[in-house]
XYZ file of C-alpha atoms in Angstrom:
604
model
C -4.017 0.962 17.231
C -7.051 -1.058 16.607
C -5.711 -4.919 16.215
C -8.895 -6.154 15.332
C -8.657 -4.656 12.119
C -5.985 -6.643 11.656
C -6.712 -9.790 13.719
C -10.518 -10.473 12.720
C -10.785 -12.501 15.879
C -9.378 -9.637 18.327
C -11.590 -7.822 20.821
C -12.618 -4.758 19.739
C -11.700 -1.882 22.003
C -14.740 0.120 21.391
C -18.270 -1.201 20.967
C -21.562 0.085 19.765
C -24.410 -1.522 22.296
C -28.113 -1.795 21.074
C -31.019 -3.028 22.993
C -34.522 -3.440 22.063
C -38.187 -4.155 23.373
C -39.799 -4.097 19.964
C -41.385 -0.841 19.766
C -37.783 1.655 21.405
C -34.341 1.386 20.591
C -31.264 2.151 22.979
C -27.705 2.818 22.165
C -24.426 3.666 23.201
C -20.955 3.464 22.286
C -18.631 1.742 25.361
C -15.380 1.648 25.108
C -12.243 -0.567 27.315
C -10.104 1.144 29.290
C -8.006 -1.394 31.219
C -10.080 -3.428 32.567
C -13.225 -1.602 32.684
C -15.514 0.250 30.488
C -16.686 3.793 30.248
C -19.647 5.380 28.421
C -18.772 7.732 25.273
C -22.390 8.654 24.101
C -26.267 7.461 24.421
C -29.372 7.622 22.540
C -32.493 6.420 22.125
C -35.688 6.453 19.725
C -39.236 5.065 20.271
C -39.222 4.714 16.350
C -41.445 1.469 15.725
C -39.739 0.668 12.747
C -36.137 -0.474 13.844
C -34.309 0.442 10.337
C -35.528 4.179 10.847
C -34.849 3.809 14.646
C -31.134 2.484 13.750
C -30.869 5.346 11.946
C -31.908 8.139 14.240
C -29.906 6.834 16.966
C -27.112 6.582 15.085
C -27.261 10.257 13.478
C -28.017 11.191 17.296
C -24.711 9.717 18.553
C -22.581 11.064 15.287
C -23.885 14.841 16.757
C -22.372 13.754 20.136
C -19.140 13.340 18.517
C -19.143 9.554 17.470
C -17.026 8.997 14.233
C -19.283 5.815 13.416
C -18.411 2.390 12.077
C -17.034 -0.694 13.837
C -18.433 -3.252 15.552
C -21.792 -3.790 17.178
C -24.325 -5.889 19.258
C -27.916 -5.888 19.843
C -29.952 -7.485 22.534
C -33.253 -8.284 21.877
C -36.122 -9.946 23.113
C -36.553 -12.214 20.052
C -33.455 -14.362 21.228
C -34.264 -16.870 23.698
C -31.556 -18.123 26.031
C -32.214 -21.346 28.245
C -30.567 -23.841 30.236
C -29.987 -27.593 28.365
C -28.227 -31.172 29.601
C -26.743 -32.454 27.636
C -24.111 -35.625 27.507
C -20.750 -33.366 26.146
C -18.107 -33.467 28.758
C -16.746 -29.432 28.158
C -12.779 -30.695 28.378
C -13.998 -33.199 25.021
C -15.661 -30.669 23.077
C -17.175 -32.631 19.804
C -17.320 -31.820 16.281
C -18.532 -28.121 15.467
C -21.447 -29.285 13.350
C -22.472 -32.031 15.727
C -22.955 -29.463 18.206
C -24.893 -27.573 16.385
C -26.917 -30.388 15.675
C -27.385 -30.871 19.582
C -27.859 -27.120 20.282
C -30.673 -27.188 17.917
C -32.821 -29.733 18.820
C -32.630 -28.996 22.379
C -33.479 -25.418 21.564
C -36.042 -25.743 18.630
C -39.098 -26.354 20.503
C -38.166 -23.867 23.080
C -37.695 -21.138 20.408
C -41.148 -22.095 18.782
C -42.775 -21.618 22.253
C -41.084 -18.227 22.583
C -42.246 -17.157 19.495
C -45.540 -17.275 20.413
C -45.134 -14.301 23.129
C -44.933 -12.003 19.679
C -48.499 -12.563 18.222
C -50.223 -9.622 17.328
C -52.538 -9.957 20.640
C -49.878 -10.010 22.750
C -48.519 -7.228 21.664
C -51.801 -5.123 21.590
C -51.847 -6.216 25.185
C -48.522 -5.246 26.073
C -48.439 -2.259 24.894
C -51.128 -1.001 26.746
C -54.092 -0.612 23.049
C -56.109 -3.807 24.324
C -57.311 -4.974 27.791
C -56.959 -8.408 28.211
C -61.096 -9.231 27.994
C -61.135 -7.801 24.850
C -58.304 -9.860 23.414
C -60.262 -12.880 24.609
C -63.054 -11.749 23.383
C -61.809 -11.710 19.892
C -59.759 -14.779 20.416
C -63.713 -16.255 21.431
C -64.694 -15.037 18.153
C -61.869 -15.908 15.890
C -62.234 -19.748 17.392
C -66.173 -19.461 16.568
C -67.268 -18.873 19.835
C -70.218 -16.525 20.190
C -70.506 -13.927 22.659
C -72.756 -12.988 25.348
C -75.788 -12.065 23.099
C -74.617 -12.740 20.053
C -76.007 -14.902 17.238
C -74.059 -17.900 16.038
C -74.366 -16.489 12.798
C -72.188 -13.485 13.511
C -69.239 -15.826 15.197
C -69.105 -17.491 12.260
C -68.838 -14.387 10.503
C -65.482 -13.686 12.509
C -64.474 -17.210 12.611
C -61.474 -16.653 9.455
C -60.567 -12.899 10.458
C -57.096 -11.739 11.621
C -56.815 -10.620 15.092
C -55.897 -7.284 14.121
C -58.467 -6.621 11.653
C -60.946 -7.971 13.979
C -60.230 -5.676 17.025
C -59.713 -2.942 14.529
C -63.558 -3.845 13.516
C -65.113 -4.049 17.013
C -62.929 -0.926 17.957
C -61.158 -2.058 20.389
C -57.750 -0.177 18.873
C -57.192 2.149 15.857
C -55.387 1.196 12.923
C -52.543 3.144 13.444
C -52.129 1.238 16.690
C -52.281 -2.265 14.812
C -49.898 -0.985 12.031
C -47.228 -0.158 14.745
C -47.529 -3.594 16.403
C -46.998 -5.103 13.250
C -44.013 -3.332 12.346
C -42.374 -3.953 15.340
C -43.757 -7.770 15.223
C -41.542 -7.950 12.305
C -38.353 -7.420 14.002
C -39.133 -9.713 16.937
C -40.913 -13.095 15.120
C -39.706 -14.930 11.942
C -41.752 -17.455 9.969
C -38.392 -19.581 8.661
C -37.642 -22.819 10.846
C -33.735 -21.917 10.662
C -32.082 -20.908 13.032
C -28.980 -19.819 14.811
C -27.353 -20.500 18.458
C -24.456 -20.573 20.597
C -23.901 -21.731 23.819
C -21.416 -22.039 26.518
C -20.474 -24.695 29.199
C -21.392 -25.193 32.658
C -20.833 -27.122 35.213
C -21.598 -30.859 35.526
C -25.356 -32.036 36.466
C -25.099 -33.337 40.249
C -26.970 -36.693 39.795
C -26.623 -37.595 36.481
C -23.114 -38.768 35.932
C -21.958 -37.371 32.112
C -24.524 -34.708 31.807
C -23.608 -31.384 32.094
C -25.558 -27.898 31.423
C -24.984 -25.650 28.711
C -26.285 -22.315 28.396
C -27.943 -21.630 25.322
C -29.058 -18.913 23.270
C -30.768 -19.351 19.825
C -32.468 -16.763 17.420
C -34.388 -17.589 13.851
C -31.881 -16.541 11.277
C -33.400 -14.938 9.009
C -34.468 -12.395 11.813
C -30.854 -12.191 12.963
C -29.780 -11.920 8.968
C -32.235 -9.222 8.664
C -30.617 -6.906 11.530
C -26.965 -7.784 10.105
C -28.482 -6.236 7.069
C -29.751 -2.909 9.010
C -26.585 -2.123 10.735
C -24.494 -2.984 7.632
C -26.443 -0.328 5.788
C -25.034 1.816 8.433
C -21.889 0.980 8.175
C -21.719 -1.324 11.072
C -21.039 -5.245 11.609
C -23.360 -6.704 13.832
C -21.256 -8.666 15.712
C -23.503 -10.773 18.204
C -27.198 -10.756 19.230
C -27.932 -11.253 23.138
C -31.039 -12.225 24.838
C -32.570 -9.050 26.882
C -32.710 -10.250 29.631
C -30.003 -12.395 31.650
C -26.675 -10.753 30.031
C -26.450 -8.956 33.319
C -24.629 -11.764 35.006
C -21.536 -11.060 32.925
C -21.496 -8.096 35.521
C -20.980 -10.423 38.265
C -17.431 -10.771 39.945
C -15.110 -13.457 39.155
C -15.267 -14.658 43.073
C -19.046 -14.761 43.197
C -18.985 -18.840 42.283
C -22.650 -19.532 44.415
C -24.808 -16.722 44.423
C -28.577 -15.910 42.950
C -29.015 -12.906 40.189
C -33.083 -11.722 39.639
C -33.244 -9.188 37.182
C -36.046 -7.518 36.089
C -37.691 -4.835 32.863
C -40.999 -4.217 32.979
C -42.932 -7.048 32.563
C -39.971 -9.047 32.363
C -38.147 -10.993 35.061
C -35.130 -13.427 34.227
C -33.575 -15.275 37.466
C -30.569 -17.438 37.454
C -28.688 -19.265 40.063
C -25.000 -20.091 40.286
C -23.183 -22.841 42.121
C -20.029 -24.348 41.518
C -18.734 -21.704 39.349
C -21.423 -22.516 36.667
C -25.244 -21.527 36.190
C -27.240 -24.363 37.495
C -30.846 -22.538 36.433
C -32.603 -20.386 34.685
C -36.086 -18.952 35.029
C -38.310 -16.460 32.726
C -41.019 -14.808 33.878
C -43.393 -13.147 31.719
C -46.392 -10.510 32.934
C -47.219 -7.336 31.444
C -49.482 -6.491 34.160
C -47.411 -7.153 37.737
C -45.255 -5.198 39.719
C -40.884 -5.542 39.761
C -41.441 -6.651 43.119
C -43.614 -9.434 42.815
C -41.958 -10.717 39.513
C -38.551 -10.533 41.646
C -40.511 -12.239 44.908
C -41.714 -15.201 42.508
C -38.494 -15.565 40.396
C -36.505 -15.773 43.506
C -38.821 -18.681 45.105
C -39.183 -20.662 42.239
C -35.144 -21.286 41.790
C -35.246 -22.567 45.488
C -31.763 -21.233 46.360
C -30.532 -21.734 49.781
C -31.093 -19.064 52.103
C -27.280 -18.123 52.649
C -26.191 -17.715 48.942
C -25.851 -14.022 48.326
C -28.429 -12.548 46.056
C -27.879 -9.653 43.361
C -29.998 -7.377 41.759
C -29.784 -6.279 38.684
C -33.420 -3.761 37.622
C -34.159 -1.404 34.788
C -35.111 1.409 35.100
C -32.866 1.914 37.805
C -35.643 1.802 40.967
C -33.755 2.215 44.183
C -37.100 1.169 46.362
C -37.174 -2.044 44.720
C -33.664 -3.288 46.609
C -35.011 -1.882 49.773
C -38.543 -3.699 49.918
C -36.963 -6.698 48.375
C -34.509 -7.091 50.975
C -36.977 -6.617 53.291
C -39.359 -8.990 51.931
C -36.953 -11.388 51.827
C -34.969 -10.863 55.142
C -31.754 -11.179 53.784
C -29.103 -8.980 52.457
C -29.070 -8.147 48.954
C -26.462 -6.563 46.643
C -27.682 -3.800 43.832
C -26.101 -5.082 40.213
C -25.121 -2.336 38.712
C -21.979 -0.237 36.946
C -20.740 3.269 36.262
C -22.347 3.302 32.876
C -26.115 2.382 33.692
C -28.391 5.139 33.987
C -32.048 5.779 32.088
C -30.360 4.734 28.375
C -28.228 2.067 29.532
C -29.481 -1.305 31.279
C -27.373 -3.345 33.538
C -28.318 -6.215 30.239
C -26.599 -3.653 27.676
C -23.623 -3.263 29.993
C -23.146 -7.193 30.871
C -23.592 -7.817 27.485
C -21.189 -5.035 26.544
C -18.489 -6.876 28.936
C -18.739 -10.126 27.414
C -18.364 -9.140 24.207
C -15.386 -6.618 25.017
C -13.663 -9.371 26.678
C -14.070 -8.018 30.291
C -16.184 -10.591 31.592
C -15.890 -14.980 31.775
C -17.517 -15.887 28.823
C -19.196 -18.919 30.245
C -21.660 -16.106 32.253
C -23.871 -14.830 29.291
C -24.077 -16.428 25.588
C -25.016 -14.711 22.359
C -25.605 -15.823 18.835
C -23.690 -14.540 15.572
C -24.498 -15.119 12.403
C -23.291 -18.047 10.857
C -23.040 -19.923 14.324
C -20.957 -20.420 16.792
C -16.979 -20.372 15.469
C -15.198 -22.860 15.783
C -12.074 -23.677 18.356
C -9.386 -21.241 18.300
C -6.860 -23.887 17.180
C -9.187 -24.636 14.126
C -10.117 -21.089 13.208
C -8.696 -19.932 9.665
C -7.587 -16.455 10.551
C -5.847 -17.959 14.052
C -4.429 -20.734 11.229
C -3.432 -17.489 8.847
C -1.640 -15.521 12.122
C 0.282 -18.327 13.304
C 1.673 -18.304 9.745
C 2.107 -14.972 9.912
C 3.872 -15.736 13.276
C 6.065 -18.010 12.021
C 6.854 -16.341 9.112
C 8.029 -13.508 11.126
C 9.992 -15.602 13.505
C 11.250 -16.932 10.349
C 12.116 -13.272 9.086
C 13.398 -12.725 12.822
C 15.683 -15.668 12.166
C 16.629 -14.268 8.674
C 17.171 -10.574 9.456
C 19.726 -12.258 13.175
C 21.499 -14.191 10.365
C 21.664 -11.565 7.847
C 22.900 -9.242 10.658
C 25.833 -11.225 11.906
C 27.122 -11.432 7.655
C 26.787 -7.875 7.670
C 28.918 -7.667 10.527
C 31.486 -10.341 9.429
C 31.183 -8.080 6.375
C 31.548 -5.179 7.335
C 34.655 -6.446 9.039
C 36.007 -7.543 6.297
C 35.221 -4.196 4.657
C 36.911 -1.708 7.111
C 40.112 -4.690 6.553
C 39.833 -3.920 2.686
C 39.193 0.110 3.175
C 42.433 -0.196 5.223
C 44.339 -1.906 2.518
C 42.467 0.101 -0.315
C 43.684 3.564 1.793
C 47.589 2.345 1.461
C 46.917 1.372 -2.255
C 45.130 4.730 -2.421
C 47.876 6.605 -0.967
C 50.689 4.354 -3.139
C 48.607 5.371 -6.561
C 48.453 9.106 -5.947
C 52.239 8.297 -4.834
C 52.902 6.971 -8.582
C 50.600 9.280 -10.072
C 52.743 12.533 -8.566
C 55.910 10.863 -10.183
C 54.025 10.140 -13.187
C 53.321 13.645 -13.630
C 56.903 14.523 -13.004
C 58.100 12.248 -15.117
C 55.686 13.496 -18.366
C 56.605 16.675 -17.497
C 60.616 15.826 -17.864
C 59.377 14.384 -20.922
C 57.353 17.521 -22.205
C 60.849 19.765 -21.285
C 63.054 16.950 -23.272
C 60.715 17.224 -25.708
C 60.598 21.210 -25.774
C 64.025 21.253 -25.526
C 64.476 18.957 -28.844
C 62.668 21.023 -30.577
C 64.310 23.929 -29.877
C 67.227 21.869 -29.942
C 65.990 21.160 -33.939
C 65.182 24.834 -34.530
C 68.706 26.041 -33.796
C 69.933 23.154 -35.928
C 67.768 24.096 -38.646
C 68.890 28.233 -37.813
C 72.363 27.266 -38.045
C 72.070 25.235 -40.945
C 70.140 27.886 -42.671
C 72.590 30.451 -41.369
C 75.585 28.236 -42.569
C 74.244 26.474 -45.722
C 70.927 27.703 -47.382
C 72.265 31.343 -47.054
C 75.473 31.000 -48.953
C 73.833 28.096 -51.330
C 71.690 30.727 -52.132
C 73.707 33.751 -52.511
C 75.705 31.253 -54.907
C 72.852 30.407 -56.466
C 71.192 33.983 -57.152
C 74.381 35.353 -58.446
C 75.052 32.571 -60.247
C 71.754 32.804 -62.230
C 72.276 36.371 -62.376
C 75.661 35.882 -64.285
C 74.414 33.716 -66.115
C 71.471 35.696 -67.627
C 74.143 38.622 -68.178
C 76.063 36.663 -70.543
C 73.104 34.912 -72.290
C 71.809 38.436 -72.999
C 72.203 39.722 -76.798
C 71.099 42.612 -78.373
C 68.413 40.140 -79.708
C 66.321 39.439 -76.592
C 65.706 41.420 -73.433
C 65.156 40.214 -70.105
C 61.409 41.502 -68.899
C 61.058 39.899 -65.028
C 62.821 37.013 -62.913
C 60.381 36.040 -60.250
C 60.451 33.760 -57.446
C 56.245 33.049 -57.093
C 55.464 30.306 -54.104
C 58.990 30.409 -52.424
C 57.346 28.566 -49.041
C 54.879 25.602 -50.733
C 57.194 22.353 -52.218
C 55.316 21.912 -55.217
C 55.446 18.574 -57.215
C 57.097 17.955 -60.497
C 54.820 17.246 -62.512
C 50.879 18.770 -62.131
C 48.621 16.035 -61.209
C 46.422 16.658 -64.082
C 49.650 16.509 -66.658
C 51.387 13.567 -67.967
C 55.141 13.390 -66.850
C 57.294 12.824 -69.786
C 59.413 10.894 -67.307
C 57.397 8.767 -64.756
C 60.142 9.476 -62.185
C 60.095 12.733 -62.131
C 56.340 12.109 -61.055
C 57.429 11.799 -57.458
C 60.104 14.448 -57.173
C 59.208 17.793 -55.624
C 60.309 21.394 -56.777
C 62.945 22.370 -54.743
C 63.257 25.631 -56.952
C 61.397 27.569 -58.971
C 62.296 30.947 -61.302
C 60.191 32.076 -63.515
C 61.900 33.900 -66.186
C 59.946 36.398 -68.912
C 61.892 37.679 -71.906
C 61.557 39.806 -75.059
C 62.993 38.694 -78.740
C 63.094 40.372 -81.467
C 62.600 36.879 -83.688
C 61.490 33.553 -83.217
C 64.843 31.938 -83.706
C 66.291 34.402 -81.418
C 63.515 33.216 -78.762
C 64.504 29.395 -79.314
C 68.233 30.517 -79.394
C 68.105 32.035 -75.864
C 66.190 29.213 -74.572
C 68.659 26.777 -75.886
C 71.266 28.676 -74.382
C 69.299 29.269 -70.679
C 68.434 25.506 -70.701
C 72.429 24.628 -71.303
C 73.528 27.541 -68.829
C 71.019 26.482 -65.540
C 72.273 22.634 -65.964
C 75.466 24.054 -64.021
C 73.298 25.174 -61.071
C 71.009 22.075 -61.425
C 68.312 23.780 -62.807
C 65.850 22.800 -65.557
C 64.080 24.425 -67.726
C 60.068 23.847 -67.845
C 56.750 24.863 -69.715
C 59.363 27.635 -72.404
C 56.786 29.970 -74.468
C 57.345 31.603 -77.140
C 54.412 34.141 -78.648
C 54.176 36.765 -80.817
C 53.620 39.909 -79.052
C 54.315 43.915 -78.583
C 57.900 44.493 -76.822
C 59.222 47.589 -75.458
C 58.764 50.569 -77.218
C 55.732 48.539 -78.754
C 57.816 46.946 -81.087
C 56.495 44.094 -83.148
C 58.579 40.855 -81.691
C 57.774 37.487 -79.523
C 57.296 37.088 -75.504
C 59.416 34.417 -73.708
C 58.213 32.754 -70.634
C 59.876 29.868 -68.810
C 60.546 28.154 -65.568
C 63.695 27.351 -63.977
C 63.133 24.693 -61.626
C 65.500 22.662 -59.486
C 64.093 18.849 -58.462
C 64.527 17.137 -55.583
C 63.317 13.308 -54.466
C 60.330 12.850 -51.730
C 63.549 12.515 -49.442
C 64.698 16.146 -50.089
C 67.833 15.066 -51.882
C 68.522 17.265 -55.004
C 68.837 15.745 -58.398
C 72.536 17.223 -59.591
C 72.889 17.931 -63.496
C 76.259 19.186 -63.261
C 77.540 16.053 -61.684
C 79.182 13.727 -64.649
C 77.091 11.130 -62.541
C 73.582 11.237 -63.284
C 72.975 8.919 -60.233
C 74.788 10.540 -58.008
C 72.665 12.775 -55.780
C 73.267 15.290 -52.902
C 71.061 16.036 -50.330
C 68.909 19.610 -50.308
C 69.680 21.136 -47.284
């Protein structure tokens, strides 16, 4: 897992490494493993223009395999790193900004004096378009001097020109060769005064008591903004900037507290000397036009080391001859700087600078700049601020979850105590529940055997009342019509309709003509059709029938009497009645025979 997406102020554990002379670029991707480093993939582009250069290494690498993004640094010759006393004891660091403040004015001037190794003539030089004479001579003629058979009048001509146009002019280079030394110019020299450092401690200045040196490396910022732009186009945070030369010494081992370290790129030689555990001092060498072994033969006398301090070298392009003659030249032994991942893309400066930044190496060794300055102590750094919240609000968790973990326990306890005593309850309810369901069924057999007990009683009953009550009943009516019969009327139909419905007394829609009788129920009902041969015979035999049923409690209802065809379609009047026998909402009869009107037997 990468932490440092996480922790801003991590390591990262892979690390895209840049370096730059102003007209190539060289990259490749390092990563940590333990405590070393190994190379992944390498690239490099003599693209002028260091936005298209960015680019082409970067698509080179992504065909090697590299997925791209992350973190990067660049050295560069446009940062200049130097040695400075100053009176800040390292154990009482001061304020950020009053650093800074310190760190800049020792390291303005220098910068500004740096600078001036990226004019447009120096470059033209370097890279091999111009001799030196004819710089100078244009130089003589941009300052107004005339030349060697020259008129005055034509020096003043060329008094005001650029440099460039003028040796473009005198054709001394083409104009493709000045256009390429002013693109890369522009990635190497800044007009703006602003600028950016950082710096590390050393150790204390041996006679002057309170001093002590501090390593510094400084950079204008709007060049360094400018390249934080480029690789964030890419998709890349520039992380740091290093000087080109000197980041080798990060390469050094931890043990090596006094030794001497010349390294040298063409044209370029950097020496430094430590003692004590600390650099003590710091030489650049500049000339386009001597050999490795001079520049290292110079560097190495003007530091004035002693002659039993061990000496390390650290070249590019690796030049195995070099170590040999040096250490012969010198007459003393001498120890070859170097590490699994330098070859003919990678300098020993990429890879020390590659170690610093990965964490590998003491940082007090090599010093780069970031953008935005130096940050400030660890205890004071917001996201160190933000993760020992974080810390403490997951100790704080830790403490919560411990806590909440002993109540589950407790609880849980507790719980297998209440499952016990909920398993006897349990086991008691389906207990109840079984008798329960005995018990309803008893009750649904007591209950079925009521009501069978109920039907007997009402089969007996019927067998042993309403059968003979009835029989009485039928041949009583019977009799009854037999002697009310004349040779007057004739007896058509006696009908029983609706034998199983208890119909009311009275209709609902009919008035009673007794408002008791408007609750009773019709226990009975005959109806009787008859034949007369007159109307007074009709209202004779209904007189007579009305008289005659009072003895079996019946009454007559709704008599008719119409004229109408009899048998043998004889002229004579239809009879139709009902003989109905009442009985209260209770099912008690109401007796007509009784003398006692009141008096009331039950209908069974």
């Amino acid at each position: 897992m990468k932490f440092n997406r996480f922790i801003p102020f991590a390591t990262p554990s892979q690390l895209l490494v840049c370096e730059t002379d102003g007209f190539s670029l060289r990259a490749a991707v390092l990563r940590r493993s333990d405590q070393d480093m190994e190379l992944l993939y390498q690239a490099k582009t003599e693209q002028v223009d260091m936005a298209e250069g960015l680019s082409d290494v970067l698509t080179t690498l992504k065909s090697q395999g590299w997925q791209g993004g992350g973190s990067a640094i660049l050295l560069s010759p446009a940062v200049f790193s130097t040695l400075v006393e100053l009176p800040v004891n390292p154990r009482k660091p001061r304020p950020l900004l009053q650093m800074l403040e310190l760190a800049r004015w020792e390291a303005e001037p220098l910068l500004l004096q740096h600078v001036t190794r990226w004019s447009v003539g120096h470059l033209l030089v370097g890279q091999g378009y111009m001799t030196e004479e004819q710089a100078r001579a244009v130089m003589d003629l941009q300052q107004g001097k005339s030349r060697a058979g020259g008129s005055l009048a034509l020096a003043e001509q060329f008094s005001l020109r650029r440099f460039g146009d003028l040796a473009v002019e005198l054709g001394y280079i083409k104009r493709s060769q000045l256009n390429a030394c002013l693109t890369g110019q522009e990635w190497l020299k800044a007009a703006d005064e602003a600028i950016e450092v950082g710096w590390a401690a050393q150790s204390a200045v041996d006679d002057i008591p309170g001093t002590f040196n501090w390593l510094i490396s400084c950079v204008h910022q709007s060049l360094l903004q400018r390249w934080s732009d480029a690789f964030a186009r890419q998709g890349l945070k520039l992380q740091t900037m290093y000087p080109l030369t000197g980041c080798s010494a990060a390469l050094l081992p931890a043990t090596e507290t006094h030794a001497v370290l010349l390294e040298t790129q063409p044209g370029l030689g950097f020496s430094t000397r430590i003692a004590a555990g600390g650099i003590t001092a710091l030489r650049h060498y500049l000339n386009l036009h001597k050999a490795p072994l001079d520049i290292c033969l110079e560097s190495y006398h003007a530091l004035h080391a002693p002659p039993r301090e061990p000496v390390w070298l650290a070249s590019w392009p690796p030049a195995p001859e070099l170590a040999a003659n040096l250490e012969h030249m010198l007459e003393l032994d001498l120890h070859p700087l170097t590490h699994a991942v330098v070859g003919d893309k990678v300098s020993p400066g990429m890879a020390g600078a590659a170690y610093h930044a990965l964490g590998l190496a003491e940082a007090e060794r090599c010093v780069g700049v970031r953008l935005g300055g130096p940050l400030p102590a660890l205890r004071d750094r917001l996201e160190v601020r933000a993760a020992a919240l974080v810390l403490l609000l997951l100790v704080l968790v830790g403490v919560a979850e411990l806590s909440l973990w002993a109540r589950k326990s407790s609880v849980e306890s507790y719980k297998q105590q209440v499952d016990t005593s909920w398993q006897s309850i349990d086991e008691a309810i389906k207990r109840i529940n079984a008798q329960a369901a005995e018990i309803a069924q008893i009750k649904d057999k007591i209950k079925n055997l009521r009501t069978e007990q109920s039907r007997l009683e009402n089969l007996a009953r019927f067998y042993d009342e309403d059968i003979p009550e009835r029989m009485d009943l039928v041949k009583g009516v019977l009799g009854m019509l037999q002697t009310l019969v004349d040779n007057e009327v004739v007896i058509e139909r006696l009908d029983e309709p609706d034998k199983s419905v208890l119909k009311p007394a009275v209709a609902a829609n009919a008035a009673p003509p007794n408002p008791i009788d408007a609750k009773r129920i019709e226990a009975e009902n005959l109806v009787l059709e008859a034949w007369a041969l007159s109307d007074s015979a009709a209202q004779t035999f209904i007189k007579r029938v009305g008289d005659a049923a009072a003895r079996w409690d019946l009454q007559v209802r709704e008599p008719k009497v119409t004229f109408g065809k009899g048998p043998l379609q004889s002229n004579g009047f239809s009879i139709s009645l009902r003989l109905v026998k009442l009985a209260e909402p209770d099912g008690k009869i109401i007796r007509l025979s009784n003398p006692n009107p009141h008096e009331t037997t039950p209908f069974e």
